[in-house]
Amino acid sequence: MTSEEVAGQVIVGRLQGTDPAVAADLVAELHLAGVMITGGSVASLEQVLALTGGVHEAVAADGRDWPALVSTDNEGGSVQRMSGDIGPWTTFPAFADAGRALEGAVTEGGDATGIVTDAYAGMATELRASGVTVDWAPVADVTVPGQDVTIGSRAAGADPDVVARAVTAALEGFLDGGVLPAVKHFPGHGSLTADSHAALPVQAATDAELRAHDLPPFQAAVAAGVPMVMLGHIDVTAWDHGTPASVSPAAYRVLRDGIGFSGVTVTDSLGMGALNAVGGPGEVAVAALAAGADLLLNPADNYAAHAAVVAALEDGTLDRDSVDAAAGRVIAMMRHQAELADQAGPVGPEDVGSAKEAAAALAAAGER
């Protein structure tokens, strides 16, 4: 790959608006791995199919024999970019329902794991039928009620063991449905009193406290074969005080060496306020790759981030072998997605809305 191509392969681009041609041109021009579809880029199923189809075509025209990384945030509940509010998609309950379903079933002497897995397999089917290959879910944070200002019902609960079981059940569903999941937000956002969209949250827990409370769901996900882990913009004082985990080599070492994760590491969205002190879009992109990220999600400025990575590769600021390895992990992961999709079987627009029964079963189980 040229420097321009390898730089693109480690970036998931930020979209503006709903125009499919804009998305396809962005991917083609910068050789991006793919794009992230947010609420502002979803108008209807027909429009989403045109957008995702254009991105897939642009990737194929770029000479790649692996799928485009077409991603979105579909957690269920309050974070669901493709839902019944916009089109024929199924509206899913919040992930907290998965935790409550598992807890309630245990209380009653049963097991709701299959209900959780079926729901997220259904979500994956609908997403894949819409042209999506990656979902930035599930949330592996352990919430602390009364303290957590950001995550709340997006988490499966306040018990690390329950959250771990909900996360692994959801992972199985996503993979069964042929869509790649990414657990987030390592090392855990559920006990923080600041929102990283606006400012840098500080995690003052000791390393031992983190390993007992926040890390178990991530450890369980890694053991279950999760393909991606998203690092949050969190100042972990026990590891690297003053530096967001997403740009901290220490955080990536804990994930890689301490937990044994060998898949793809991805940053949380790079346009968030927690990164303001790191620098502009280009500086943030280079810092994250230098720290150990494989994928840069949603740069504030796609062109500035791409240009900065190209320049850093060419002047030696970034080690070319390391970035090549990152791109290689992304490519291998997307080839794996193609295999999972083949195993899951073909889907079409008629499958959008097919998960209503599975979502209703999860909601009912979560109310017990």
XYZ file of N, CA and C in Angstrom, residues 36-207:
516
model
N -18.755 5.874 9.484
C -19.684 5.702 10.590
C -20.977 6.442 10.261
N -22.075 5.721 10.328
C -23.384 6.311 10.050
C -24.012 6.734 11.366
N -24.186 8.025 11.547
C -24.841 8.563 12.737
C -26.278 8.942 12.381
N -27.002 9.429 13.382
C -28.401 9.763 13.158
C -28.608 10.774 12.051
N -27.669 11.703 11.897
C -27.798 12.728 10.871
C -27.620 12.213 9.462
N -27.210 10.960 9.325
C -27.016 10.371 7.999
C -28.045 9.291 7.696
N -29.126 9.259 8.481
C -30.192 8.268 8.277
C -31.509 9.001 8.039
N -32.083 8.807 6.846
C -33.363 9.433 6.524
C -34.438 8.396 6.228
N -34.040 7.286 5.639
C -34.986 6.225 5.287
C -34.188 4.979 4.965
N -34.857 3.848 4.865
C -34.167 2.616 4.488
C -33.594 2.732 3.081
N -34.352 3.295 2.167
C -33.876 3.424 0.792
C -32.612 4.274 0.728
N -32.597 5.360 1.497
C -31.419 6.238 1.503
C -30.226 5.540 2.135
N -30.448 4.803 3.221
C -29.344 4.080 3.866
C -28.785 3.009 2.930
N -29.658 2.302 2.224
C -29.187 1.285 1.281
C -28.362 1.913 0.152
N -28.766 3.095 -0.304
C -27.983 3.781 -1.333
C -26.635 4.221 -0.784
N -26.621 4.721 0.455
C -25.381 5.170 1.071
C -24.425 4.004 1.302
N -24.915 2.952 1.948
C -24.028 1.816 2.230
C -23.600 1.132 0.937
N -24.517 1.039 -0.025
C -24.155 0.430 -1.303
C -23.059 1.208 -2.013
N -23.127 2.541 -1.947
C -22.098 3.369 -2.565
C -20.742 3.200 -1.912
N -20.736 3.064 -0.582
C -19.475 2.855 0.128
C -18.876 1.497 -0.225
N -19.699 0.465 -0.264
C -19.199 -0.861 -0.651
C -18.649 -0.850 -2.075
N -19.305 -0.153 -2.975
C -18.832 -0.060 -4.357
C -17.512 0.703 -4.435
N -17.381 1.768 -3.636
C -16.139 2.551 -3.642
C -14.967 1.721 -3.147
N -15.197 0.895 -2.139
C -14.135 0.024 -1.611
C -13.728 -1.005 -2.664
N -14.696 -1.602 -3.334
C -14.381 -2.580 -4.373
C -13.619 -1.922 -5.521
N -14.021 -0.705 -5.896
C -13.346 0.005 -6.984
C -11.923 0.398 -6.609
N -11.633 0.446 -5.306
C -10.288 0.771 -4.828
C -9.368 -0.446 -4.896
N -9.889 -1.551 -5.384
C -9.066 -2.746 -5.577
C -8.974 -3.664 -4.377
N -9.872 -3.494 -3.396
C -9.808 -4.324 -2.184
C -10.696 -5.563 -2.326
N -10.214 -6.679 -1.768
C -11.011 -7.902 -1.801
C -11.555 -8.228 -0.415
N -11.699 -7.215 0.434
C -12.326 -7.367 1.745
C -13.432 -6.314 1.873
N -14.415 -6.547 2.749
C -15.565 -5.646 2.815
C -15.224 -4.274 3.386
N -16.085 -3.335 3.069
C -16.002 -2.011 3.685
C -16.449 -2.092 5.136
N -15.863 -1.253 5.963
C -16.258 -1.157 7.364
C -17.354 -0.093 7.448
N -18.576 -0.528 7.241
C -19.736 0.369 7.285
C -20.374 0.188 8.652
N -20.297 1.210 9.479
C -20.618 1.050 10.900
C -21.688 2.027 11.366
N -22.259 1.677 12.520
C -23.227 2.566 13.159
C -23.253 2.274 14.648
N -23.973 3.126 15.392
C -24.197 2.964 16.833
C -25.613 2.454 17.041
N -25.792 1.159 17.130
C -27.096 0.595 17.467
C -26.926 -0.234 18.726
N -27.190 0.395 19.857
C -27.102 -0.302 21.135
C -28.481 -0.801 21.569
N -29.528 -0.106 21.113
C -30.865 -0.252 21.661
C -31.126 0.895 22.620
N -32.380 1.108 22.970
C -32.698 2.184 23.903
C -32.414 3.548 23.314
N -31.723 4.385 24.077
C -31.512 5.778 23.691
C -30.491 5.961 22.573
N -29.683 4.952 22.316
C -28.669 5.047 21.257
C -28.990 4.000 20.194
N -29.712 4.428 19.181
C -30.149 3.519 18.127
C -30.376 4.336 16.865
N -29.379 4.318 15.976
C -29.424 5.186 14.789
C -30.449 4.711 13.773
N -30.727 3.410 13.763
C -31.707 2.856 12.833
C -32.787 2.174 13.659
N -33.928 2.829 13.793
C -34.999 2.337 14.656
C -36.342 2.580 13.986
N -37.388 2.119 14.651
C -38.734 2.311 14.145
C -39.171 3.761 14.105
N -38.418 4.647 14.757
C -38.743 6.074 14.701
C -38.447 6.672 13.334
N -37.594 5.993 12.552
C -37.115 6.557 11.291
C -37.586 5.761 10.082
N -37.695 4.446 10.258
C -38.034 3.590 9.130
C -38.545 2.247 9.605
N -38.412 1.217 8.792
C -38.987 -0.091 9.124
C -38.163 -0.920 10.100
N -37.085 -0.361 10.611
C -36.242 -1.112 11.534
C -36.979 -1.401 12.845
N -36.560 -2.456 13.508
C -37.088 -2.785 14.828
C -36.494 -1.849 15.872
N -37.296 -1.397 16.801
C -36.815 -0.622 17.945
C -36.522 -1.595 19.083
N -35.281 -1.570 19.552
C -34.845 -2.494 20.596
C -34.826 -1.811 21.955
N -35.062 -2.575 23.014
C -34.977 -1.996 24.352
C -33.528 -1.677 24.713
N -33.355 -0.896 25.771
C -32.011 -0.564 26.244
C -31.286 -1.829 26.706
N -29.953 -1.766 26.692
C -29.144 -2.928 27.084
C -29.380 -3.297 28.549
N -29.854 -2.343 29.353
C -30.190 -2.649 30.745
C -31.220 -3.770 30.829
N -32.078 -3.890 29.832
C -33.066 -4.973 29.820
C -32.387 -6.331 29.729
N -31.271 -6.398 29.012
C -30.536 -7.664 28.927
C -30.017 -8.069 30.298
N -29.484 -7.095 31.029
C -29.005 -7.395 32.378
C -30.125 -7.830 33.301
N -31.246 -7.104 33.244
C -32.378 -7.464 34.102
C -32.951 -8.829 33.723
N -32.956 -9.141 32.432
C -33.450 -10.448 31.991
C -32.594 -11.563 32.562
N -31.306 -11.380 32.532
C -30.412 -12.413 33.056
C -30.549 -12.551 34.565
N -30.630 -11.416 35.264
C -30.786 -11.460 36.729
C -32.122 -12.099 37.115
N -33.191 -11.707 36.430
C -34.500 -12.234 36.757
C -34.608 -13.716 36.498
N -33.992 -14.168 35.411
C -34.051 -15.585 35.097
C -33.329 -16.417 36.151
N -32.183 -15.918 36.615
C -31.449 -16.634 37.653
C -32.280 -16.717 38.932
N -32.936 -15.614 39.267
C -33.791 -15.588 40.461
C -34.893 -16.636 40.372
N -35.396 -16.823 39.149
C -36.480 -17.777 38.944
C -35.984 -19.181 38.615
N -34.651 -19.363 38.685
C -34.082 -20.680 38.415
C -33.962 -21.015 36.939
N -33.929 -19.983 36.078
C -33.829 -20.211 34.639
C -32.608 -19.538 34.043
N -32.617 -19.398 32.714
C -31.492 -18.795 32.004
C -32.031 -18.039 30.799
N -31.792 -16.725 30.752
C -32.287 -15.888 29.659
C -31.216 -15.591 28.615
N -30.098 -16.314 28.683
C -29.001 -16.040 27.744
C -29.475 -16.133 26.301
N -30.273 -17.152 25.987
C -30.754 -17.324 24.621
C -31.628 -16.179 24.149
N -32.413 -15.605 25.063
C -33.259 -14.460 24.705
C -32.396 -13.271 24.310
N -31.327 -13.027 25.085
C -30.418 -11.916 24.780
C -29.713 -12.156 23.450
N -29.188 -13.346 23.266
C -28.470 -13.668 22.028
C -29.386 -13.547 20.815
N -30.601 -14.051 20.924
C -31.536 -13.982 19.797
C -31.860 -12.535 19.422
N -32.004 -11.675 20.429
C -32.320 -10.271 20.148
C -31.204 -9.605 19.360
N -29.953 -9.833 19.768
C -28.853 -9.153 19.083
C -28.498 -9.815 17.764
N -28.832 -11.104 17.616
C -28.721 -11.722 16.296
C -29.739 -11.085 15.353
N -30.941 -10.814 15.877
C -31.959 -10.142 15.071
C -31.542 -8.735 14.679
N -30.943 -8.007 15.639
C -30.448 -6.662 15.318
C -29.385 -6.739 14.235
N -28.461 -7.692 14.350
C -27.397 -7.842 13.355
C -27.976 -8.145 11.979
N -28.984 -8.988 11.923
C -29.608 -9.316 10.638
C -30.178 -8.070 9.974
N -30.866 -7.250 10.740
C -31.444 -6.034 10.175
C -30.366 -5.046 9.733
N -29.300 -4.937 10.517
C -28.210 -4.037 10.136
C -27.525 -4.517 8.856
N -27.251 -5.818 8.793
C -26.581 -6.348 7.601
C -27.478 -6.192 6.375
N -28.779 -6.356 6.573
C -29.718 -6.147 5.475
C -29.746 -4.693 5.020
N -29.235 -3.795 5.852
C -29.156 -2.362 5.527
C -27.779 -1.980 4.988
N -26.892 -2.951 4.844
C -25.551 -2.691 4.322
C -24.504 -2.424 5.371
N -24.841 -2.609 6.654
C -23.915 -2.342 7.759
C -23.119 -3.605 8.077
N -21.827 -3.451 8.327
C -20.960 -4.596 8.655
C -20.432 -4.558 10.083
N -20.495 -3.402 10.750
C -19.952 -3.239 12.102
C -20.923 -2.431 12.942
N -21.142 -2.898 14.189
C -21.961 -2.134 15.137
C -21.103 -1.800 16.350
N -21.080 -0.512 16.721
C -20.305 -0.088 17.890
C -21.098 -0.398 19.156
N -21.200 -1.648 19.459
C -21.944 -2.176 20.602
C -21.440 -3.603 20.822
N -21.648 -4.172 21.992
C -22.413 -3.669 23.127
C -21.552 -2.872 24.114
N -22.243 -2.150 24.988
C -21.583 -1.408 26.058
C -21.158 -2.383 27.158
N -19.877 -2.368 27.506
C -19.354 -3.252 28.553
C -19.093 -2.500 29.856
N -19.547 -1.254 29.931
C -19.364 -0.464 31.147
C -20.254 -0.995 32.269
N -19.768 -0.874 33.484
C -20.542 -1.231 34.677
C -21.022 0.071 35.293
N -22.327 0.292 35.294
C -22.854 1.561 35.782
C -22.806 1.637 37.300
N -22.662 2.843 37.798
C -22.753 3.111 39.236
C -23.893 4.108 39.419
N -25.087 3.633 39.748
C -26.244 4.523 39.861
C -25.993 5.681 40.814
N -26.441 6.864 40.408
C -26.244 8.052 41.223
C -24.924 8.745 40.974
N -24.032 8.080 40.277
C -22.710 8.645 39.975
C -22.491 8.737 38.474
N -23.005 7.774 37.748
C -22.863 7.673 36.303
C -23.735 8.729 35.622
N -23.093 9.655 34.904
C -23.850 10.738 34.259
C -24.038 10.513 32.761
N -23.432 9.474 32.209
C -23.428 9.300 30.759
C -24.036 7.990 30.303
N -23.736 6.899 30.970
C -24.069 5.575 30.454
C -25.464 5.129 30.879
N -25.735 5.040 32.166
C -27.063 4.686 32.654
C -27.589 3.383 32.065
N -28.766 3.436 31.440
C -29.414 2.240 30.916
C -28.717 1.679 29.680
N -27.715 2.365 29.173
C -26.923 1.813 28.075
C -26.096 0.623 28.556
N -25.825 0.553 29.862
C -25.097 -0.568 30.451
C -26.073 -1.639 30.891
N -25.568 -2.874 31.008
C -26.421 -3.991 31.414
C -26.671 -4.023 32.908
N -25.974 -3.170 33.674
C -26.236 -3.139 35.104
C -25.059 -2.693 35.925
N -25.185 -2.888 37.240
C -24.176 -2.437 38.197
C -23.357 -3.588 38.766
N -23.634 -4.798 38.354
C -22.916 -5.985 38.813
C -21.974 -6.430 37.693
N -20.655 -6.420 37.911
C -19.713 -6.785 36.847
C -19.985 -8.150 36.240
N -20.431 -9.108 37.057
C -20.695 -10.450 36.537
C -21.900 -10.456 35.613
N -22.948 -9.747 35.989
C -24.139 -9.660 35.138
C -23.805 -8.965 33.821
N -23.064 -7.868 33.910
C -22.671 -7.152 32.697
C -21.841 -8.059 31.795
N -20.923 -8.810 32.373
C -20.089 -9.717 31.591
C -20.930 -10.753 30.863
N -21.933 -11.301 31.544
C -22.783 -12.309 30.905
C -23.646 -11.704 29.810
N -24.152 -10.493 30.037
C -24.956 -9.826 29.012
C -24.108 -9.500 27.785
N -22.904 -9.030 28.021
C -22.007 -8.676 26.918
C -21.672 -9.898 26.073
N -21.313 -11.003 26.710
C -20.935 -12.184 25.931
C -22.134 -12.768 25.193
N -23.328 -12.688 25.790
C -24.521 -13.169 25.094
C -24.823 -12.301 23.872
N -24.683 -10.981 24.018
C -24.910 -10.082 22.888
C -23.862 -10.296 21.796
N -22.604 -10.488 22.198
C -21.543 -10.743 21.217
C -21.883 -11.948 20.361
N -22.331 -13.009 21.001
C -22.683 -14.218 20.259
C -23.774 -13.924 19.235
N -24.754 -13.112 19.627
C -25.819 -12.761 18.714
C -25.331 -11.973 17.513
N -24.518 -10.961 17.759
C -23.982 -10.160 16.650
C -23.213 -11.043 15.666
N -22.335 -11.881 16.193
C -21.509 -12.727 15.334
C -22.367 -13.737 14.569
N -23.386 -14.295 15.230
C -24.305 -15.206 14.549
C -25.017 -14.515 13.393
N -25.290 -13.220 13.572
C -25.988 -12.461 12.536
C -25.081 -11.913 11.454
N -23.763 -12.094 11.589
C -22.830 -11.681 10.545
C -22.365 -10.247 10.613
N -22.545 -9.601 11.773
C -22.089 -8.218 11.971
C -21.050 -8.205 13.093
N -19.984 -7.442 12.913
C -18.921 -7.387 13.907
C -19.274 -6.426 15.034
N -19.184 -6.875 16.291
C -19.405 -5.991 17.432
C -18.091 -5.405 17.933
N -18.193 -4.356 18.729
C -17.035 -3.766 19.397
C -17.448 -3.400 20.819
N -16.833 -4.008 21.823
C -17.204 -3.657 23.192
C -16.572 -2.313 23.563
N -17.299 -1.562 24.384
C -16.862 -0.220 24.733
C -17.355 0.115 26.146
N -16.769 1.102 26.847
C -15.690 1.982 26.474
C -14.520 1.697 27.415
N -13.561 0.888 26.974
C -12.448 0.454 27.816
C -11.693 1.659 28.363
N -11.365 1.658 29.680
C -11.538 0.601 30.679
C -12.852 0.673 31.462
N -13.826 1.461 30.995
C -15.116 1.547 31.665
C -15.503 2.975 31.974
N -16.702 3.370 31.537
C -17.182 4.745 31.694
C -18.308 4.840 32.722
N -18.715 3.705 33.300
C -19.925 3.678 34.089
C -19.873 4.292 35.464
N -18.673 4.594 35.955
C -18.573 5.184 37.290
C -18.108 6.638 37.244
N -18.063 7.217 36.060
C -17.474 8.544 35.902
C -18.516 9.646 36.017
N -18.083 10.767 36.538
C -18.999 11.882 36.818
C -18.915 12.996 35.781
N -18.183 12.761 34.691
C -18.104 13.736 33.603
C -18.386 13.020 32.288
N -18.923 13.741 31.326
C -19.254 13.205 30.015
C -18.091 13.501 29.069
N -17.488 12.457 28.506
C -16.318 12.646 27.651
C -16.652 13.351 26.339
N -17.932 13.488 26.008
C -18.285 14.296 24.842
C -17.913 15.763 25.076
N -17.913 16.175 26.347
C -17.677 17.577 26.672
C -16.344 17.833 27.352
N -15.883 16.907 28.189
C -14.658 17.119 28.966
C -14.008 15.778 29.240
N -12.787 15.816 29.752
C -12.043 14.590 30.027
C -12.414 14.050 31.404
N -13.102 12.893 31.473
C -13.424 12.322 32.782
C -12.174 11.749 33.437
N -12.121 11.814 34.758
C -10.988 11.282 35.509
C -11.432 10.046 36.272
N -10.742 8.932 36.032
C -10.987 7.692 36.753
C -9.892 7.558 37.819
N -10.276 7.775 39.086
C -9.297 7.801 40.176
C -9.162 6.462 40.895
N -9.842 5.431 40.416
C -9.749 4.118 41.061
C -8.340 3.557 40.941
N -7.968 2.718 41.889
C -6.676 2.040 41.806
C -6.736 0.959 40.737
N -5.578 0.479 40.352
C -5.534 -0.603 39.369
C -6.298 -1.824 39.876
